[in-house]
Amino acid sequence: MKIEKIKGFRDQFPEDMGPRKRLLGVAERQAEIFGFLKVDVPSLESLDLYRIKSGEELVSQTYSFVDKGGREVTMIPEFTPSVVRMLTSRKDISRPVRWYGTPKLWRYEEPQAGRLREHIQFNADIFGPDTAEADAEVIGLAASILDSLELNGEYEIRISNREITEKLLKSLGITDIQAAFAVIDRFRKTDEESFVSGIMETGASREQAQKLHEMISKPFGVGELKKKITGSIPEEDIGQDIMERMMYTGKLIGTYTESSVKYDFSIVRGLSYYTGIVFEAFDIMGEFRSILGGGRYNNLAALLSDQDIPAVGFGMGDVVIELLMKRAGKWHPESYGDSYYVASLLRGDKAYAFETANSIRRFRKAVVEVSERGLSSQMKAAASTGCTYALIIGDKEAKSGTVTVRDLTTGEQKTLYREEFLDSLEKESPQ
RNA sequence: GCCGGGGUGGGGUAGUGGAUAUCCUUGGGGACUGUGGAUCCCCGGACCCGGGUUCAAUUCCCGGUCCCGGCCCCA
């Protein structure tokens, strides 16, 4: 009987696992360099954790079920609520708290390009200070990860601000702010006419809806925010300090990366708990869904506990960035430097070859032959493992205490004393 | 949940209402216990599942399932 995979889930074979391991490794390394500490959360949570903050729409898209004890539980659809629960359960942790994690997340929806039912998400948050500096640090980490993956020039960051957008919408006569956010969120998928009519349904006039469409259509440099808004919103309707903070944040983000950072009114993020800055990163060709996204959510802790903890963070799923890395030719595993395939022609007792392999392993990767086969086959195997050198060990070598080293890229080969060979490895090794 | 397009060895494919289902590649073994991605030889491996129509279904029809893509939603 053939058992098929569950829809939207994936097997992860070495050819993708290698690059994916590097992707997550780079993200984790950058997070650590920034001083973030790793945490992990349960894969299963009470469904109520998501009811509180998001309502039935999200709940209907969760991978949830009633367990044997009659509890409504769900495979976690996001990381943040669990992390907030963790943080608020401890009062001794000094702030700012910088935490990251790489959970698997689940959603019960139809799979499509860049979206599966199970995926891995890198996630990082700063809890405590409600400052432009914390905002910039989180976005800067996101950019540094993408840059470390050699994706400079392949992406750009778009930022916006919920408060500013909300005030903008109000000044245009819009009364149903949530509905307007939903229309804006769909901006990229609709034409001007349906956008305008969608906005008109939220309380704006046609003229105002068209004005909004124009503002949303053109991202601009973050430093121009004030200029762009002046004339659109009456001065008294918008806090100067919010705009100053956004422009300052944009300036700080520029200290992390050369990549383009734009202000973009169309970024609102669907998640209702965002309160201030929101941001996403897109591939430069606009082919894929957003690579990552996040923002400030100052009210979530209060919703889930009796504590008030401002927070800012982002999540980056592994699926979209994989598409981007493949397109950019960067989907390759981490390189281990020189590596050795220990081929053996010894009859019976192969201890000499194994001693050699194990000595190499103090400094380098070594693969030792474990089959009985001719040298020709072993050399083929050496090539297919991707090793840069082959060591050939036969009776001659074992008797004389030597090894024959063959460079698999140039074909050059020499025989030298084993001790001499190992010494040279030790000297060349960085550590 | 809804809509569209697909499913032939591990991957890529050809083909057919009836015969031993094509080719390439990959995998295993051998030539080959002293030199690699080669060559030659041998071997293994497939019509997604169920039902219907039919003398006969991998082929036609229906349903399911999975894959790809879109909608909804976006964590």
mmCIF file of N, CA, C and O (backbone and C1' of nucleotides) in Angstrom, chain A residues 4 7-8 61 77 107 109-110 112-113 115 121 186 189 269-271 345 347 375-376 379 383 396-397 406 408 411 413, chain B residues 1-3 7 28-40 48 65-75:
data_model
loop_
_atom_site.group_PDB
_atom_site.id
_atom_site.type_symbol
_atom_site.label_atom_id
_atom_site.label_comp_id
_atom_site.label_asym_id
_atom_site.label_seq_id
_atom_site.Cartn_x
_atom_site.Cartn_y
_atom_site.Cartn_z
ATOM 1 N N GLU A 4 0.551 8.304 0.596
ATOM 2 C CA GLU A 4 0.977 9.591 0.040
ATOM 3 C C GLU A 4 1.234 10.614 1.135
ATOM 4 O O GLU A 4 0.688 10.521 2.235
ATOM 5 N N LYS A 7 -1.171 16.658 2.141
ATOM 6 C CA LYS A 7 -1.170 17.837 1.278
ATOM 7 C C LYS A 7 -0.515 19.057 1.939
ATOM 8 O O LYS A 7 -0.830 19.371 3.087
ATOM 9 N N GLY A 8 0.343 19.720 1.194
ATOM 10 C CA GLY A 8 0.954 20.952 1.689
ATOM 11 C C GLY A 8 2.158 20.731 2.586
ATOM 12 O O GLY A 8 2.760 21.691 3.046
ATOM 13 N N GLN A 61 -8.400 29.038 9.737
ATOM 14 C CA GLN A 61 -7.271 28.673 8.877
ATOM 15 C C GLN A 61 -6.158 27.981 9.647
ATOM 16 O O GLN A 61 -5.041 27.857 9.160
ATOM 17 N N PRO A 77 0.148 28.503 14.380
ATOM 18 C CA PRO A 77 0.194 29.197 13.095
ATOM 19 C C PRO A 77 1.185 30.360 13.109
ATOM 20 O O PRO A 77 1.536 30.885 12.058
ATOM 21 N N ARG A 107 -0.542 26.142 8.783
ATOM 22 C CA ARG A 107 -1.787 26.820 8.443
ATOM 23 C C ARG A 107 -2.606 25.898 7.568
ATOM 24 O O ARG A 107 -2.070 25.214 6.706
ATOM 25 N N GLU A 109 -4.628 25.907 4.789
ATOM 26 C CA GLU A 109 -5.101 26.647 3.623
ATOM 27 C C GLU A 109 -4.637 25.922 2.376
ATOM 28 O O GLU A 109 -3.784 25.045 2.439
ATOM 29 N N GLU A 110 -5.186 26.314 1.244
ATOM 30 C CA GLU A 110 -4.756 25.679 0.005
ATOM 31 C C GLU A 110 -3.331 26.102 -0.318
ATOM 32 O O GLU A 110 -3.037 27.297 -0.389
ATOM 33 N N GLN A 112 -0.126 27.141 -2.390
ATOM 34 C CA GLN A 112 0.106 27.832 -3.669
ATOM 35 C C GLN A 112 1.524 28.358 -3.687
ATOM 36 O O GLN A 112 2.294 28.076 -2.764
ATOM 37 N N ALA A 113 1.879 29.071 -4.744
ATOM 38 C CA ALA A 113 3.268 29.513 -4.888
ATOM 39 C C ALA A 113 3.734 30.263 -3.644
ATOM 40 O O ALA A 113 3.129 31.244 -3.239
ATOM 41 N N ARG A 115 3.660 29.264 -0.615
ATOM 42 C CA ARG A 115 2.933 28.971 0.619
ATOM 43 C C ARG A 115 2.589 27.484 0.732
ATOM 44 O O ARG A 115 1.979 26.914 -0.167
ATOM 45 N N GLN A 121 9.863 29.176 9.978
ATOM 46 C CA GLN A 121 9.946 30.630 9.981
ATOM 47 C C GLN A 121 11.020 31.087 10.951
ATOM 48 O O GLN A 121 11.006 30.700 12.121
ATOM 49 N N ARG A 186 -4.849 44.608 -0.341
ATOM 50 C CA ARG A 186 -5.057 43.926 -1.619
ATOM 51 C C ARG A 186 -4.602 44.772 -2.815
ATOM 52 O O ARG A 186 -4.746 44.353 -3.966
ATOM 53 N N LYS A 189 -3.010 43.507 -5.989
ATOM 54 C CA LYS A 189 -3.716 42.507 -6.793
ATOM 55 C C LYS A 189 -4.878 43.093 -7.579
ATOM 56 O O LYS A 189 -5.515 42.378 -8.356
ATOM 57 N N ARG A 269 0.069 45.264 6.458
ATOM 58 C CA ARG A 269 0.110 43.985 7.144
ATOM 59 C C ARG A 269 -1.296 43.638 7.640
ATOM 60 O O ARG A 269 -1.960 44.430 8.268
ATOM 61 N N GLY A 270 -1.716 42.434 7.364
ATOM 62 C CA GLY A 270 -3.068 42.046 7.722
ATOM 63 C C GLY A 270 -3.293 41.924 9.215
ATOM 64 O O GLY A 270 -4.363 42.233 9.717
ATOM 65 N N LEU A 271 -2.258 41.508 9.904
ATOM 66 C CA LEU A 271 -2.416 41.204 11.317
ATOM 67 C C LEU A 271 -2.903 42.415 12.097
ATOM 68 O O LEU A 271 -2.290 43.464 12.083
ATOM 69 N N LEU A 345 42.489 0.186 -0.610
ATOM 70 C CA LEU A 345 42.665 -1.060 -1.373
ATOM 71 C C LEU A 345 43.147 -2.174 -0.468
ATOM 72 O O LEU A 345 43.576 -3.236 -0.943
ATOM 73 N N ARG A 347 43.277 -5.286 1.900
ATOM 74 C CA ARG A 347 42.469 -6.491 2.046
ATOM 75 C C ARG A 347 42.201 -6.714 3.526
ATOM 76 O O ARG A 347 43.097 -6.578 4.350
ATOM 77 N N LEU A 375 39.326 0.283 -7.082
ATOM 78 C CA LEU A 375 39.730 1.679 -6.946
ATOM 79 C C LEU A 375 38.969 2.579 -7.911
ATOM 80 O O LEU A 375 38.590 3.693 -7.578
ATOM 81 N N SER A 376 38.739 2.082 -9.092
ATOM 82 C CA SER A 376 38.043 2.881 -10.088
ATOM 83 C C SER A 376 36.655 3.304 -9.569
ATOM 84 O O SER A 376 36.268 4.465 -9.666
ATOM 85 N N MET A 379 36.988 5.903 -6.822
ATOM 86 C CA MET A 379 37.284 7.257 -7.298
ATOM 87 C C MET A 379 36.017 7.933 -7.814
ATOM 88 O O MET A 379 35.803 9.130 -7.625
ATOM 89 N N ALA A 383 34.331 11.373 -6.298
ATOM 90 C CA ALA A 383 33.882 12.526 -7.071
ATOM 91 C C ALA A 383 32.442 12.880 -6.728
ATOM 92 O O ALA A 383 32.105 14.046 -6.580
ATOM 93 N N LYS A 396 50.987 -0.857 -0.202
ATOM 94 C CA LYS A 396 52.240 -0.098 -0.280
ATOM 95 C C LYS A 396 52.290 0.980 0.788
ATOM 96 O O LYS A 396 53.252 1.121 1.533
ATOM 97 N N GLU A 397 51.177 1.770 0.855
ATOM 98 C CA GLU A 397 51.129 2.881 1.802
ATOM 99 C C GLU A 397 51.145 2.365 3.241
ATOM 100 O O GLU A 397 51.857 2.891 4.099
ATOM 101 N N ARG A 406 45.495 12.658 -3.822
ATOM 102 C CA ARG A 406 45.176 13.062 -5.192
ATOM 103 C C ARG A 406 44.220 14.253 -5.152
ATOM 104 O O ARG A 406 43.174 14.218 -4.503
ATOM 105 N N LEU A 408 41.484 16.160 -6.615
ATOM 106 C CA LEU A 408 40.447 15.731 -7.548
ATOM 107 C C LEU A 408 40.071 16.807 -8.563
ATOM 108 O O LEU A 408 39.391 16.523 -9.541
ATOM 109 N N GLY A 411 43.912 16.687 -10.640
ATOM 110 C CA GLY A 411 44.431 15.371 -10.982
ATOM 111 C C GLY A 411 45.857 15.156 -10.511
ATOM 112 O O GLY A 411 46.423 14.088 -10.673
ATOM 113 N N GLN A 413 48.902 14.367 -8.038
ATOM 114 C CA GLN A 413 48.926 13.335 -7.006
ATOM 115 C C GLN A 413 50.335 13.132 -6.497
ATOM 116 O O GLN A 413 51.293 13.190 -7.265
ATOM 117 P P G B 1 -11.837 21.728 2.882
ATOM 118 O "O5'" G B 1 -12.750 22.824 2.198
ATOM 119 C "C5'" G B 1 -14.114 22.970 2.565
ATOM 120 C "C4'" G B 1 -14.633 24.234 1.956
ATOM 121 C "C3'" G B 1 -14.423 24.352 0.453
ATOM 122 O "O3'" G B 1 -15.435 23.672 -0.265
ATOM 123 C "C1'" G B 1 -13.733 26.365 1.499
ATOM 124 P P C B 2 -15.090 23.002 -1.698
ATOM 125 O "O5'" C B 2 -15.020 24.264 -2.660
ATOM 126 C "C5'" C B 2 -16.154 25.123 -2.810
ATOM 127 C "C4'" C B 2 -15.797 26.281 -3.704
ATOM 128 C "C3'" C B 2 -15.107 25.897 -5.000
ATOM 129 O "O3'" C B 2 -16.020 25.472 -5.995
ATOM 130 C "C1'" C B 2 -13.939 27.689 -3.997
ATOM 131 P P C B 3 -15.583 24.437 -7.124
ATOM 132 O "O5'" C B 3 -14.645 25.327 -8.061
ATOM 133 C "C5'" C B 3 -15.185 26.411 -8.797
ATOM 134 C "C4'" C B 3 -14.112 27.102 -9.583
ATOM 135 C "C3'" C B 3 -13.239 26.204 -10.442
ATOM 136 O "O3'" C B 3 -13.858 25.845 -11.666
ATOM 137 C "C1'" C B 3 -11.856 27.702 -9.264
ATOM 138 P P G B 7 -1.374 14.310 -17.242
ATOM 139 O "O5'" G B 7 -0.677 13.704 -15.948
ATOM 140 C "C5'" G B 7 0.662 14.086 -15.614
ATOM 141 C "C4'" G B 7 1.061 13.424 -14.319
ATOM 142 C "C3'" G B 7 0.977 11.908 -14.340
ATOM 143 O "O3'" G B 7 2.071 11.364 -13.616
ATOM 144 C "C1'" G B 7 -0.382 12.746 -12.610
ATOM 145 P P G B 28 24.539 3.278 -6.693
ATOM 146 O "O5'" G B 28 24.217 1.732 -6.869
ATOM 147 C "C5'" G B 28 23.554 1.028 -5.837
ATOM 148 C "C4'" G B 28 23.373 -0.418 -6.236
ATOM 149 C "C3'" G B 28 24.618 -1.116 -6.769
ATOM 150 O "O3'" G B 28 25.484 -1.542 -5.740
ATOM 151 C "C1'" G B 28 22.806 -1.579 -8.197
ATOM 152 P P G B 29 27.042 -1.582 -6.028
ATOM 153 O "O5'" G B 29 27.149 -2.787 -7.065
ATOM 154 C "C5'" G B 29 26.871 -4.121 -6.644
ATOM 155 C "C4'" G B 29 26.946 -5.069 -7.810
ATOM 156 C "C3'" G B 29 28.272 -5.129 -8.549
ATOM 157 O "O3'" G B 29 29.252 -5.886 -7.867
ATOM 158 C "C1'" G B 29 26.497 -5.077 -10.104
ATOM 159 P P G B 30 30.770 -5.511 -8.081
ATOM 160 O "O5'" G B 30 31.048 -6.011 -9.568
ATOM 161 C "C5'" G B 30 30.926 -7.400 -9.869
ATOM 162 C "C4'" G B 30 31.067 -7.620 -11.347
ATOM 163 C "C3'" G B 30 32.381 -7.154 -11.966
ATOM 164 O "O3'" G B 30 33.425 -8.070 -11.737
ATOM 165 C "C1'" G B 30 30.576 -6.516 -13.352
ATOM 166 P P A B 31 34.887 -7.563 -11.630
ATOM 167 O "O5'" A B 31 35.228 -7.200 -13.148
ATOM 168 C "C5'" A B 31 35.211 -8.235 -14.134
ATOM 169 C "C4'" A B 31 35.464 -7.654 -15.498
ATOM 170 C "C3'" A B 31 36.694 -6.752 -15.599
ATOM 171 O "O3'" A B 31 37.878 -7.512 -15.728
ATOM 172 C "C1'" A B 31 34.863 -5.738 -16.705
ATOM 173 P P C B 32 39.185 -6.891 -15.139
ATOM 174 O "O5'" C B 32 38.827 -6.622 -13.632
ATOM 175 C "C5'" C B 32 39.829 -6.403 -12.659
ATOM 176 C "C4'" C B 32 39.480 -5.211 -11.795
ATOM 177 C "C3'" C B 32 38.127 -5.316 -11.103
ATOM 178 O "O3'" C B 32 38.250 -4.749 -9.818
ATOM 179 C "C1'" C B 32 38.230 -3.310 -12.322
ATOM 180 P P U B 33 38.504 -5.599 -8.502
ATOM 181 O "O5'" U B 33 40.011 -5.249 -8.154
ATOM 182 C "C5'" U B 33 40.470 -3.915 -8.323
ATOM 183 C "C4'" U B 33 41.720 -3.710 -7.530
ATOM 184 C "C3'" U B 33 42.842 -4.676 -7.888
ATOM 185 O "O3'" U B 33 44.079 -4.006 -7.689
ATOM 186 C "C1'" U B 33 42.325 -4.891 -5.616
ATOM 187 P P G B 34 44.972 -3.637 -8.887
ATOM 188 O "O5'" G B 34 45.091 -2.084 -8.614
ATOM 189 C "C5'" G B 34 44.012 -1.190 -8.925
ATOM 190 C "C4'" G B 34 44.595 0.172 -9.110
ATOM 191 C "C3'" G B 34 45.750 0.191 -10.111
ATOM 192 O "O3'" G B 34 45.735 1.421 -10.817
ATOM 193 C "C1'" G B 34 46.518 0.869 -7.957
ATOM 194 P P U B 35 45.179 1.455 -12.271
ATOM 195 O "O5'" U B 35 44.211 2.690 -12.257
ATOM 196 C "C5'" U B 35 42.928 2.600 -11.615
ATOM 197 C "C4'" U B 35 42.485 3.995 -11.287
ATOM 198 C "C3'" U B 35 42.823 4.995 -12.383
ATOM 199 O "O3'" U B 35 41.793 5.948 -12.436
ATOM 200 C "C1'" U B 35 43.826 5.658 -10.346
ATOM 201 P P G B 36 41.030 6.184 -13.762
ATOM 202 O "O5'" G B 36 39.808 6.985 -13.190
ATOM 203 C "C5'" G B 36 38.826 6.297 -12.416
ATOM 204 C "C4'" G B 36 37.827 7.280 -11.918
ATOM 205 C "C3'" G B 36 37.359 8.275 -12.962
ATOM 206 O "O3'" G B 36 36.302 7.713 -13.698
ATOM 207 C "C1'" G B 36 37.892 9.405 -10.971
ATOM 208 P P G B 37 35.935 8.232 -15.156
ATOM 209 O "O5'" G B 37 34.630 9.103 -14.953
ATOM 210 C "C5'" G B 37 33.991 9.143 -13.718
ATOM 211 C "C4'" G B 37 32.695 9.895 -13.819
ATOM 212 C "C3'" G B 37 32.410 10.497 -15.182
ATOM 213 O "O3'" G B 37 31.032 10.384 -15.488
ATOM 214 C "C1'" G B 37 32.731 12.238 -13.556
ATOM 215 P P A B 38 30.571 9.208 -16.401
ATOM 216 O "O5'" A B 38 31.758 8.890 -17.434
ATOM 217 C "C5'" A B 38 32.069 9.838 -18.462
ATOM 218 C "C4'" A B 38 33.050 9.216 -19.421
ATOM 219 C "C3'" A B 38 32.573 7.941 -20.098
ATOM 220 O "O3'" A B 38 31.735 8.233 -21.194
ATOM 221 C "C1'" A B 38 34.799 7.650 -19.333
ATOM 222 P P U B 39 30.474 7.361 -21.482
ATOM 223 O "O5'" U B 39 31.121 6.031 -22.054
ATOM 224 C "C5'" U B 39 31.924 6.075 -23.238
ATOM 225 C "C4'" U B 39 32.559 4.732 -23.458
ATOM 226 C "C3'" U B 39 31.608 3.553 -23.358
ATOM 227 O "O3'" U B 39 30.899 3.358 -24.568
ATOM 228 C "C1'" U B 39 33.569 3.093 -22.123
ATOM 229 P P C B 40 29.377 2.919 -24.507
ATOM 230 O "O5'" C B 40 29.537 1.353 -24.293
ATOM 231 C "C5'" C B 40 30.242 0.569 -25.246
ATOM 232 C "C4'" C B 40 30.568 -0.775 -24.671
ATOM 233 C "C3'" C B 40 29.400 -1.495 -24.019
ATOM 234 O "O3'" C B 40 28.560 -2.126 -24.962
ATOM 235 C "C1'" C B 40 31.283 -1.628 -22.605
ATOM 236 P P C B 48 -1.026 6.587 -13.567
ATOM 237 O "O5'" C B 48 -1.177 6.070 -12.088
ATOM 238 C "C5'" C B 48 -0.057 6.062 -11.192
ATOM 239 C "C4'" C B 48 -0.538 6.233 -9.785
ATOM 240 C "C3'" C B 48 -1.837 5.511 -9.447
ATOM 241 O "O3'" C B 48 -1.604 4.161 -9.084
ATOM 242 C "C1'" C B 48 -1.961 7.755 -8.703
ATOM 243 P P U B 65 -10.347 14.356 -1.649
ATOM 244 O "O5'" U B 65 -8.907 13.746 -1.927
ATOM 245 C "C5'" U B 65 -8.355 12.745 -1.072
ATOM 246 C "C4'" U B 65 -7.074 12.232 -1.653
ATOM 247 C "C3'" U B 65 -6.019 13.293 -1.937
ATOM 248 O "O3'" U B 65 -5.267 13.598 -0.772
ATOM 249 C "C1'" U B 65 -6.253 11.896 -3.830
ATOM 250 P P C B 66 -4.879 15.124 -0.468
ATOM 251 O "O5'" C B 66 -3.552 15.289 -1.322
ATOM 252 C "C5'" C B 66 -2.384 14.552 -0.983
ATOM 253 C "C4'" C B 66 -1.475 14.463 -2.181
ATOM 254 C "C3'" C B 66 -1.012 15.789 -2.768
ATOM 255 O "O3'" C B 66 0.086 16.331 -2.061
ATOM 256 C "C1'" C B 66 -1.742 14.384 -4.516
ATOM 257 P P C B 67 0.316 17.911 -2.122
ATOM 258 O "O5'" C B 67 0.870 18.133 -3.600
ATOM 259 C "C5'" C B 67 2.118 17.606 -3.996
ATOM 260 C "C4'" C B 67 2.384 17.941 -5.448
ATOM 261 C "C3'" C B 67 2.254 19.417 -5.805
ATOM 262 O "O3'" C B 67 3.414 20.145 -5.485
ATOM 263 C "C1'" C B 67 1.096 18.116 -7.399
ATOM 264 P P C B 68 3.251 21.695 -5.119
ATOM 265 O "O5'" C B 68 2.918 22.365 -6.526
ATOM 266 C "C5'" C B 68 3.845 22.323 -7.592
ATOM 267 C "C4'" C B 68 3.257 22.994 -8.811
ATOM 268 C "C3'" C B 68 2.608 24.348 -8.552
ATOM 269 O "O3'" C B 68 3.557 25.393 -8.463
ATOM 270 C "C1'" C B 68 1.174 23.041 -9.887
ATOM 271 P P G B 69 3.254 26.601 -7.455
ATOM 272 O "O5'" G B 69 2.024 27.361 -8.133
ATOM 273 C "C5'" G B 69 2.230 28.122 -9.299
ATOM 274 C "C4'" G B 69 0.904 28.530 -9.901
ATOM 275 C "C3'" G B 69 -0.001 29.391 -9.046
ATOM 276 O "O3'" G B 69 0.423 30.730 -8.950
ATOM 277 C "C1'" G B 69 -1.287 27.756 -10.146
ATOM 278 P P G B 70 -0.003 31.606 -7.686
ATOM 279 O "O5'" G B 70 -1.540 31.906 -7.954
ATOM 280 C "C5'" G B 70 -1.932 32.740 -9.027
ATOM 281 C "C4'" G B 70 -3.434 32.757 -9.157
ATOM 282 C "C3'" G B 70 -4.219 33.248 -7.946
ATOM 283 O "O3'" G B 70 -4.211 34.657 -7.825
ATOM 284 C "C1'" G B 70 -5.250 31.313 -8.806
ATOM 285 P P C B 71 -4.442 35.309 -6.385
ATOM 286 O "O5'" C B 71 -5.960 34.941 -6.090
ATOM 287 C "C5'" C B 71 -7.015 35.561 -6.807
ATOM 288 C "C4'" C B 71 -8.346 35.093 -6.287
ATOM 289 C "C3'" C B 71 -8.637 35.450 -4.839
ATOM 290 O "O3'" C B 71 -9.095 36.784 -4.700
ATOM 291 C "C1'" C B 71 -9.260 33.198 -5.249
ATOM 292 P P C B 72 -8.606 37.631 -3.446
ATOM 293 O "O5'" C B 72 -9.256 36.857 -2.222
ATOM 294 C "C5'" C B 72 -10.659 36.895 -1.996
ATOM 295 C "C4'" C B 72 -11.034 36.009 -0.838
ATOM 296 C "C3'" C B 72 -10.284 36.291 0.454
ATOM 297 O "O3'" C B 72 -10.887 37.343 1.200
ATOM 298 C "C1'" C B 72 -10.256 33.969 0.014
ATOM 299 P P C B 73 -10.016 38.585 1.668
ATOM 300 O "O5'" C B 73 -9.006 37.921 2.703
ATOM 301 C "C5'" C B 73 -9.471 37.408 3.943
ATOM 302 C "C4'" C B 73 -8.421 36.527 4.561
ATOM 303 C "C3'" C B 73 -7.069 37.183 4.818
ATOM 304 O "O3'" C B 73 -7.054 37.937 6.015
ATOM 305 C "C1'" C B 73 -6.737 35.097 3.776
ATOM 306 P P C B 74 -6.141 39.211 6.090
ATOM 307 O "O5'" C B 74 -4.689 38.565 5.982
ATOM 308 C "C5'" C B 74 -3.931 38.275 7.155
ATOM 309 C "C4'" C B 74 -2.861 37.275 6.846
ATOM 310 C "C3'" C B 74 -1.489 37.853 6.559
ATOM 311 O "O3'" C B 74 -0.785 38.096 7.760
ATOM 312 C "C1'" C B 74 -2.027 36.215 4.938
ATOM 313 P P A B 75 0.511 38.962 7.763
ATOM 314 O "O5'" A B 75 1.096 38.806 9.246
ATOM 315 C "C5'" A B 75 0.515 37.950 10.210
ATOM 316 C "C4'" A B 75 1.409 36.755 10.473
ATOM 317 C "C3'" A B 75 2.028 36.132 9.227
ATOM 318 O "O3'" A B 75 3.254 36.747 8.881
ATOM 319 C "C1'" A B 75 0.924 34.475 10.446
#
